[in-house]
């Protein structure tokens, strides 16, 4: 069975973008892969996180992932900081990756913004740590949203350079799994911007713990245009907000843009938005209810994460030890 790895930052409540772009696909691949799901707190601190909030968000993320259907018995769910191998391999990758490669990363440019001199050094080498996450397990498939494509290409470049420099066939090539009609969910206020946990406007996103009324209100207020829905996907080409809502609808119903348009061609947004809001409430409210229930038993969540970390370490430690031997670190064993 191919090994799958993916991660999510505990930097806030996950959004509909995280759910449709990533988490839902995690659940789908669990049936026929051996999966490792990681809450990446080392990545989260590349931008400032108040310590108490980081702890709470890490637990909440674990609860949300379990509520969405992550199966911690058949697969592994754990916190990145609990397995030292990630940071150890990341250091080696800091010395393999080239500065020129990192300079091309668009996510760094977006996140650092105008004041690049003041961004953390961690934010700059973030993709090297992400490569280490995956390669520490010899994982070959990585389900993510479309925004992570460039980071996965870099992870392959790092593996190739390592293999080439040390003349080994040690790290395998990885295949991104970027699936479905909502691999890039856009902001509800601006169809050209990604929906994000860190957007200052809460109206720009659906959070997985939003209640029924909040979901309905956010969808009703979502930016759209005055035209009715077209009958073909081509008709969405210059209508990013319309395209986004249709994509969300398609993902939630496990269909595609064309199918949704066939059903709703000619509808105004009043009607379509109300159908979309109902669908969102139907799919998301059981997740919110289950998350709340799981958060009631903090000790049980900690037990799950601890068992996950032990099993993750058992896979990663020998792989990273071998990478260290390849590099030429003298073993004391
Ligand atoms: P992050 O919240 O940045 O840790 O992202 C976790 C996962 O969610 C990654 O696989 C991202 O690609 C995915 N993701 C984040 N935002 C979106 C979005 N707006 N649309 C689709 N996927 C997303
Ligand atoms: N960088 C990813 C994001 O923000 C999260 C992440 C960290 C990840 N390590 C990973 C995703 C390894 C896939 C595999 O979306």
Tab-separated table of C-alpha atoms and ligand atoms in Angstrom:
chain	number	residue	atom	x	y	z
A	1	UNK	CA	0.000	0.000	0.000
A	2	UNK	CA	1.248	3.487	-0.828
A	3	UNK	CA	1.936	5.708	2.148
A	4	UNK	CA	0.089	9.026	2.320
A	5	UNK	CA	1.173	12.036	4.407
A	6	UNK	CA	-0.512	15.391	4.859
A	7	UNK	CA	-0.471	18.250	7.336
A	8	UNK	CA	-2.560	21.155	8.509
A	9	UNK	CA	-1.504	24.146	10.619
A	10	UNK	CA	-3.235	24.643	13.987
A	11	UNK	CA	-3.426	28.375	13.306
A	12	UNK	CA	-7.177	28.730	13.847
A	13	UNK	CA	-10.459	26.950	13.212
A	14	UNK	CA	-10.277	25.206	9.817
A	15	UNK	CA	-12.290	26.763	7.009
A	16	UNK	CA	-14.478	25.363	4.289
A	17	UNK	CA	-11.370	25.733	2.070
A	18	UNK	CA	-9.376	23.388	4.313
A	19	UNK	CA	-12.295	20.982	4.380
A	20	UNK	CA	-13.049	20.796	0.660
A	21	UNK	CA	-9.470	21.277	-0.567
A	22	UNK	CA	-7.818	18.887	1.855
A	23	UNK	CA	-9.555	17.199	4.813
A	24	UNK	CA	-12.382	15.640	2.811
A	25	UNK	CA	-9.870	14.079	0.459
A	26	UNK	CA	-7.933	12.761	3.462
A	27	UNK	CA	-11.040	10.847	4.501
A	28	UNK	CA	-11.506	9.470	0.987
A	29	UNK	CA	-7.965	8.089	0.669
A	30	UNK	CA	-8.084	6.371	4.083
A	31	UNK	CA	-9.848	3.356	2.560
A	32	UNK	CA	-6.971	2.195	0.413
A	33	UNK	CA	-3.826	3.861	1.774
A	34	UNK	CA	-1.704	3.775	4.851
A	35	UNK	CA	-2.103	7.373	6.122
A	36	UNK	CA	-0.205	9.737	8.396
A	37	UNK	CA	-2.051	12.954	9.382
A	38	UNK	CA	-0.034	15.652	11.066
A	39	UNK	CA	-1.037	18.812	12.937
A	40	UNK	CA	1.928	20.975	11.991
A	41	UNK	CA	2.569	23.213	14.981
A	42	UNK	CA	6.219	23.782	13.996
A	43	UNK	CA	4.914	25.360	10.794
A	44	UNK	CA	2.309	27.391	12.688
A	45	UNK	CA	4.940	29.312	14.705
A	46	UNK	CA	6.559	30.646	11.514
A	47	UNK	CA	4.090	33.469	12.184
A	48	UNK	CA	3.400	34.646	15.756
A	49	UNK	CA	1.036	32.443	17.788
A	50	UNK	CA	0.249	33.279	21.418
A	51	UNK	CA	1.313	30.107	23.341
A	52	UNK	CA	-1.989	29.439	25.109
A	53	UNK	CA	-3.886	29.910	21.836
A	54	UNK	CA	-1.533	27.534	20.028
A	55	UNK	CA	-2.195	24.806	22.605
A	56	UNK	CA	-5.952	25.277	22.375
A	57	UNK	CA	-5.912	25.401	18.561
A	58	UNK	CA	-3.869	22.201	18.395
A	59	UNK	CA	-6.476	20.359	20.470
A	60	UNK	CA	-9.332	21.886	18.473
A	61	UNK	CA	-7.682	20.836	15.239
A	62	UNK	CA	-7.382	17.273	16.510
A	63	UNK	CA	-11.074	17.306	17.456
A	64	UNK	CA	-12.151	18.729	14.083
A	65	UNK	CA	-10.107	16.185	12.140
A	66	UNK	CA	-11.573	13.320	14.147
A	67	UNK	CA	-15.070	14.772	13.713
A	68	UNK	CA	-14.494	14.903	9.942
A	69	UNK	CA	-13.682	11.198	9.911
A	70	UNK	CA	-9.934	10.817	10.440
A	71	UNK	CA	-9.521	7.287	11.791
A	72	UNK	CA	-6.782	7.202	14.467
A	73	UNK	CA	-7.009	3.447	14.918
A	74	UNK	CA	-6.242	2.394	11.345
A	75	UNK	CA	-4.084	5.468	10.593
A	76	UNK	CA	-1.887	7.918	12.514
A	77	UNK	CA	-2.896	11.362	13.844
A	78	UNK	CA	-0.247	13.323	15.757
A	79	UNK	CA	1.374	16.663	16.525
A	80	UNK	CA	4.512	17.537	14.573
A	81	UNK	CA	6.363	18.915	17.626
A	82	UNK	CA	6.028	15.530	19.357
A	83	UNK	CA	8.255	13.783	16.798
A	84	UNK	CA	11.817	15.156	16.751
A	85	UNK	CA	12.638	13.557	13.395
A	86	UNK	CA	10.851	16.373	11.497
A	87	UNK	CA	13.170	19.113	12.773
A	88	UNK	CA	16.240	16.872	12.398
A	89	UNK	CA	15.586	16.093	8.741
A	90	UNK	CA	14.542	19.706	8.068
A	91	UNK	CA	18.018	20.844	9.091
A	92	UNK	CA	19.609	18.511	6.566
A	93	UNK	CA	17.164	19.799	3.926
A	94	UNK	CA	18.062	23.415	4.828
A	95	UNK	CA	21.521	22.465	3.631
A	96	UNK	CA	20.271	20.718	0.467
A	97	UNK	CA	17.741	23.297	-0.789
A	98	UNK	CA	19.167	26.309	-2.600
A	99	UNK	CA	18.346	29.913	-1.668
A	100	UNK	CA	17.347	30.515	-5.287
A	101	UNK	CA	14.674	27.798	-5.016
A	102	UNK	CA	13.190	29.325	-1.862
A	103	UNK	CA	13.190	32.772	-3.458
A	104	UNK	CA	10.684	31.513	-5.996
A	105	UNK	CA	8.096	30.379	-3.430
A	106	UNK	CA	4.947	32.433	-3.914
A	107	UNK	CA	3.496	31.540	-0.506
A	108	UNK	CA	6.494	33.146	1.216
A	109	UNK	CA	5.995	36.296	-0.832
A	110	UNK	CA	2.277	36.370	0.024
A	111	UNK	CA	2.750	35.697	3.720
A	112	UNK	CA	5.778	37.948	4.248
A	113	UNK	CA	4.025	40.809	2.451
A	114	UNK	CA	5.796	44.119	1.973
A	115	UNK	CA	7.905	43.926	5.129
A	116	UNK	CA	9.970	40.946	4.037
A	117	UNK	CA	13.009	41.905	6.157
A	118	UNK	CA	10.872	41.432	9.236
A	119	UNK	CA	9.483	37.967	8.376
A	120	UNK	CA	10.826	35.087	10.492
A	121	UNK	CA	13.652	32.971	9.076
A	122	UNK	CA	11.333	30.023	9.762
A	123	UNK	CA	8.782	31.352	7.289
A	124	UNK	CA	11.511	31.404	4.657
A	125	UNK	CA	12.605	27.781	5.185
A	126	UNK	CA	9.006	26.607	5.772
A	127	UNK	CA	8.979	24.522	2.543
A	128	UNK	CA	12.107	22.633	3.638
A	129	UNK	CA	10.352	21.550	6.838
A	130	UNK	CA	7.323	20.527	4.781
A	131	UNK	CA	9.582	18.388	2.556
A	132	UNK	CA	11.059	16.814	5.709
A	133	UNK	CA	7.559	16.012	7.022
A	134	UNK	CA	6.811	13.933	3.957
A	135	UNK	CA	10.220	12.384	3.306
A	136	UNK	CA	10.734	11.363	6.957
A	137	UNK	CA	8.071	8.713	6.278
A	138	UNK	CA	9.024	7.839	2.690
A	139	UNK	CA	5.454	8.894	1.841
A	140	UNK	CA	4.645	8.959	-1.873
A	141	UNK	CA	1.194	10.578	-2.034
A	142	UNK	CA	0.205	13.911	-0.556
A	143	UNK	CA	-3.395	15.167	-0.624
A	144	UNK	CA	-3.435	18.993	-0.439
A	145	UNK	CA	-5.217	22.037	-1.827
A	146	UNK	CA	-3.992	23.665	-5.006
A	147	UNK	CA	-1.991	26.327	-3.115
A	148	UNK	CA	0.538	23.675	-1.986
A	149	UNK	CA	1.504	22.511	-5.485
A	150	UNK	CA	4.681	24.591	-5.636
A	151	UNK	CA	5.827	23.359	-2.212
A	152	UNK	CA	5.438	19.736	-3.345
A	153	UNK	CA	7.516	20.415	-6.460
A	154	UNK	CA	10.210	21.793	-4.176
A	155	UNK	CA	9.984	18.673	-1.985
A	156	UNK	CA	10.699	16.596	-5.094
A	157	UNK	CA	13.608	18.866	-6.085
A	158	UNK	CA	15.102	18.450	-2.599
A	159	UNK	CA	14.765	14.647	-2.735
A	160	UNK	CA	16.404	14.524	-6.156
A	161	UNK	CA	19.295	16.730	-5.145
A	162	UNK	CA	19.867	14.708	-1.965
A	163	UNK	CA	19.835	11.443	-3.933
A	164	UNK	CA	22.147	12.921	-6.554
A	165	UNK	CA	24.629	14.599	-4.181
A	166	UNK	CA	25.017	11.513	-2.011
A	167	UNK	CA	24.667	9.068	-4.900
A	168	UNK	CA	21.787	7.111	-3.358
A	169	UNK	CA	18.203	6.196	-4.256
A	170	UNK	CA	16.896	7.047	-0.831
A	171	UNK	CA	14.007	9.521	-1.027
A	172	UNK	CA	11.162	8.563	-3.423
A	173	UNK	CA	9.336	10.905	-5.760
A	174	UNK	CA	6.045	12.173	-4.342
A	175	UNK	CA	2.782	12.596	-6.169
A	176	UNK	CA	0.467	15.473	-5.210
A	177	UNK	CA	-3.216	14.515	-4.894
A	178	UNK	CA	-5.035	17.746	-5.729
A	179	UNK	CA	-8.598	16.587	-6.155
A	180	UNK	CA	-12.124	17.779	-6.814
A	181	UNK	CA	-13.917	20.918	-7.995
A	182	UNK	CA	-12.910	22.864	-4.859
A	183	UNK	CA	-9.127	22.421	-4.728
A	184	UNK	CA	-8.974	26.212	-4.395
A	185	UNK	CA	-11.879	27.697	-2.473
A	186	UNK	CA	-11.948	31.484	-2.758
A	187	UNK	CA	-12.905	34.217	-0.265
A	188	UNK	CA	-16.636	34.972	-0.066
A	189	UNK	CA	-15.818	38.674	-0.349
A	190	UNK	CA	-13.355	38.538	-3.225
A	191	UNK	CA	-13.340	35.703	-5.764
A	192	UNK	CA	-9.697	36.342	-6.642
A	193	UNK	CA	-8.377	35.730	-3.093
A	194	UNK	CA	-7.984	32.343	-1.391
A	195	UNK	CA	-10.321	31.594	1.537
A	196	UNK	CA	-8.028	31.617	4.573
A	197	UNK	CA	-8.123	31.091	8.369
A	198	UNK	CA	-5.985	34.187	8.761
A	199	UNK	CA	-8.065	36.624	6.674
A	200	UNK	CA	-8.945	39.569	8.967
A	201	UNK	CA	-12.577	39.447	7.782
A	202	UNK	CA	-14.610	36.599	9.289
A	203	UNK	CA	-17.220	37.249	6.564
A	204	UNK	CA	-14.682	36.060	3.966
A	205	UNK	CA	-14.880	32.433	5.108
A	206	UNK	CA	-17.040	29.655	6.511
A	207	UNK	CA	-15.460	28.192	9.653
A	208	UNK	CA	-16.140	24.552	10.402
A	209	UNK	CA	-17.684	25.585	13.739
A	210	UNK	CA	-20.009	28.289	12.355
A	211	UNK	CA	-23.629	27.739	13.393
A	212	UNK	CA	-26.563	27.444	11.039
A	213	UNK	CA	-27.545	31.125	11.090
A	214	UNK	CA	-23.968	32.308	10.615
A	215	UNK	CA	-23.520	30.033	7.594
A	216	UNK	CA	-26.783	31.252	6.030
A	217	UNK	CA	-25.906	34.902	6.652
A	218	UNK	CA	-22.378	34.607	5.258
A	219	UNK	CA	-23.653	32.914	2.096
A	220	UNK	CA	-26.444	35.463	1.675
A	221	UNK	CA	-23.877	38.283	1.959
A	222	UNK	CA	-21.285	36.586	-0.275
A	223	UNK	CA	-20.205	38.756	-3.176
A	224	UNK	CA	-21.795	37.787	-6.522
A	225	UNK	CA	-22.767	39.457	-9.794
A	226	UNK	CA	-26.261	40.360	-11.027
A	227	UNK	CA	-26.423	37.730	-13.815
A	228	UNK	CA	-28.283	34.412	-13.553
A	229	UNK	CA	-26.278	31.168	-13.564
A	230	UNK	CA	-25.103	30.060	-17.016
A	231	UNK	CA	-25.829	26.626	-18.451
A	232	UNK	CA	-22.170	25.689	-19.157
A	233	UNK	CA	-18.912	26.009	-17.167
A	234	UNK	CA	-17.487	28.283	-19.910
A	235	UNK	CA	-20.023	30.896	-18.835
A	236	UNK	CA	-18.210	31.138	-15.463
A	237	UNK	CA	-14.881	32.131	-16.999
A	238	UNK	CA	-14.912	35.823	-16.003
A	239	UNK	CA	-17.118	35.388	-12.973
A	240	UNK	CA	-14.799	34.300	-10.148
A	241	UNK	CA	-17.387	34.677	-7.363
A	242	UNK	CA	-20.033	32.700	-9.255
A	243	UNK	CA	-17.460	30.068	-10.164
A	244	UNK	CA	-16.455	29.737	-6.525
A	245	UNK	CA	-19.996	29.156	-5.240
A	246	UNK	CA	-20.722	26.638	-7.988
A	247	UNK	CA	-17.457	24.830	-7.187
A	248	UNK	CA	-18.387	24.634	-3.495
A	249	UNK	CA	-21.817	23.258	-4.397
A	250	UNK	CA	-20.245	20.714	-6.741
A	251	UNK	CA	-17.748	19.525	-4.124
A	252	UNK	CA	-20.437	19.149	-1.459
A	253	UNK	CA	-22.601	17.064	-3.781
A	254	UNK	CA	-19.645	15.048	-5.177
A	255	UNK	CA	-20.302	16.231	-8.727
A	256	UNK	CA	-18.685	18.874	-10.953
A	257	UNK	CA	-19.358	22.387	-12.252
A	258	UNK	CA	-21.172	21.103	-15.378
A	259	UNK	CA	-23.614	18.954	-13.391
A	260	UNK	CA	-24.470	21.761	-10.982
A	261	UNK	CA	-25.066	24.176	-13.862
A	262	UNK	CA	-27.275	21.706	-15.685
A	263	UNK	CA	-29.485	21.653	-12.606
A	264	UNK	CA	-29.419	25.383	-11.818
A	265	UNK	CA	-29.044	27.103	-15.223
A	266	UNK	CA	-30.958	30.370	-15.309
A	267	UNK	CA	-31.381	30.547	-11.513
A	268	UNK	CA	-30.669	33.865	-9.806
A	269	UNK	CA	-28.307	33.989	-6.844
A	270	UNK	CA	-31.185	34.418	-4.388
A	271	UNK	CA	-32.377	30.891	-5.127
A	272	UNK	CA	-28.956	29.320	-5.629
A	273	UNK	CA	-27.505	30.806	-2.446
A	274	UNK	CA	-30.372	29.497	-0.372
A	275	UNK	CA	-29.880	25.972	-1.788
A	276	UNK	CA	-26.145	26.272	-1.127
A	277	UNK	CA	-26.660	27.448	2.461
A	278	UNK	CA	-28.992	24.497	3.160
A	279	UNK	CA	-26.442	22.093	1.751
A	280	UNK	CA	-23.620	23.599	3.820
A	281	UNK	CA	-25.672	23.391	7.008
A	282	UNK	CA	-26.569	19.768	6.255
A	283	UNK	CA	-22.914	18.785	5.707
A	284	UNK	CA	-21.183	20.948	8.315
A	285	UNK	CA	-23.443	20.928	11.355
A	286	UNK	CA	-22.785	17.258	12.261
A	287	UNK	CA	-19.047	18.069	12.196
A	288	UNK	CA	-19.502	21.025	14.563
A	289	UNK	CA	-21.619	18.952	16.953
A	290	UNK	CA	-19.114	16.096	17.016
A	291	UNK	CA	-16.184	18.509	17.485
A	292	UNK	CA	-17.843	19.983	20.572
A	293	UNK	CA	-18.459	16.507	21.962
A	294	UNK	CA	-14.846	15.437	21.424
A	295	UNK	CA	-13.482	18.619	23.012
A	296	UNK	CA	-15.314	17.697	26.213
A	297	UNK	CA	-12.848	14.872	26.800
A	298	UNK	CA	-9.454	16.516	26.639
A	299	UNK	CA	-7.694	13.517	28.212
A	300	UNK	CA	-8.950	11.204	25.475
A	301	UNK	CA	-7.740	13.618	22.753
A	302	UNK	CA	-4.307	13.750	24.380
A	303	UNK	CA	-4.197	9.922	24.553
A	304	UNK	CA	-5.000	9.714	20.823
A	305	UNK	CA	-2.274	12.231	19.940
A	306	UNK	CA	0.258	10.517	22.189
A	307	UNK	CA	-0.351	7.119	20.666
A	308	UNK	CA	-0.132	8.718	17.200
A	309	UNK	CA	3.203	10.353	18.028
A	310	UNK	CA	4.680	7.068	19.266
A	311	UNK	CA	3.646	5.248	16.114
A	312	UNK	CA	4.814	8.120	13.872
A	313	UNK	CA	8.215	8.216	15.588
A	314	UNK	CA	8.624	4.482	15.093
A	315	UNK	CA	8.313	5.002	11.324
A	316	UNK	CA	10.305	8.243	10.986
A	317	UNK	CA	13.243	7.622	13.328
A	318	UNK	CA	14.914	4.807	11.368
A	319	UNK	CA	14.447	6.706	8.076
A	320	UNK	CA	15.975	9.893	9.465
A	321	UNK	CA	18.784	7.921	11.152
A	322	UNK	CA	19.629	6.425	7.759
A	323	UNK	CA	19.594	9.912	6.151
A	324	UNK	CA	22.047	11.044	8.855
A	325	UNK	CA	24.298	8.087	8.148
A	326	UNK	CA	24.199	8.873	4.399
A	327	UNK	CA	25.185	12.488	5.110
A	328	UNK	CA	28.210	11.275	7.109
A	329	UNK	CA	27.228	11.946	10.695
A	330	UNK	CA	29.320	9.613	12.842
A	331	UNK	CA	27.132	7.102	14.649
A	332	UNK	CA	27.868	6.413	18.335
A	333	UNK	CA	25.866	3.217	18.256
B	1	LIG	P1	-3.284	25.303	6.067
B	1	LIG	O1	-4.527	25.822	6.698
B	1	LIG	O2	-2.532	26.381	5.356
B	1	LIG	O3	-2.443	24.501	6.972
B	1	LIG	O4	-3.756	24.306	4.930
B	1	LIG	C1	-4.129	22.961	5.168
B	1	LIG	C2	-4.636	22.314	3.905
B	1	LIG	O5	-5.800	22.989	3.425
B	1	LIG	C3	-3.638	22.337	2.735
B	1	LIG	O6	-3.720	21.123	2.036
B	1	LIG	C4	-4.119	23.477	1.881
B	1	LIG	O7	-3.761	23.336	0.527
B	1	LIG	C5	-5.619	23.376	2.058
B	1	LIG	N1	-6.271	24.674	1.849
B	1	LIG	C6	-6.096	25.799	2.599
B	1	LIG	N2	-6.852	26.808	2.132
B	1	LIG	C7	-7.536	26.320	1.057
B	1	LIG	C8	-8.490	26.868	0.141
B	1	LIG	N3	-8.908	28.131	0.251
B	1	LIG	N4	-8.985	26.060	-0.829
B	1	LIG	C9	-8.572	24.772	-0.936
B	1	LIG	N5	-7.670	24.191	-0.123
B	1	LIG	C10	-7.153	24.951	0.878
B	2	LIG	N1	2.138	23.757	4.215
B	2	LIG	C1	0.870	23.101	4.351
B	2	LIG	C2	-0.225	24.166	4.339
B	2	LIG	O1	-0.101	25.184	4.924
B	2	LIG	C3	0.795	22.273	5.612
B	2	LIG	C4	1.822	21.186	5.611
B	2	LIG	C5	2.938	21.111	6.382
B	2	LIG	C6	1.795	20.018	4.810
B	2	LIG	N2	3.617	19.973	6.119
B	2	LIG	C7	2.964	19.277	5.168
B	2	LIG	C8	0.935	19.546	3.826
B	2	LIG	C9	3.276	18.071	4.534
B	2	LIG	C10	1.257	18.325	3.208
B	2	LIG	C11	2.407	17.601	3.556
B	2	LIG	O2	-1.219	23.969	3.767
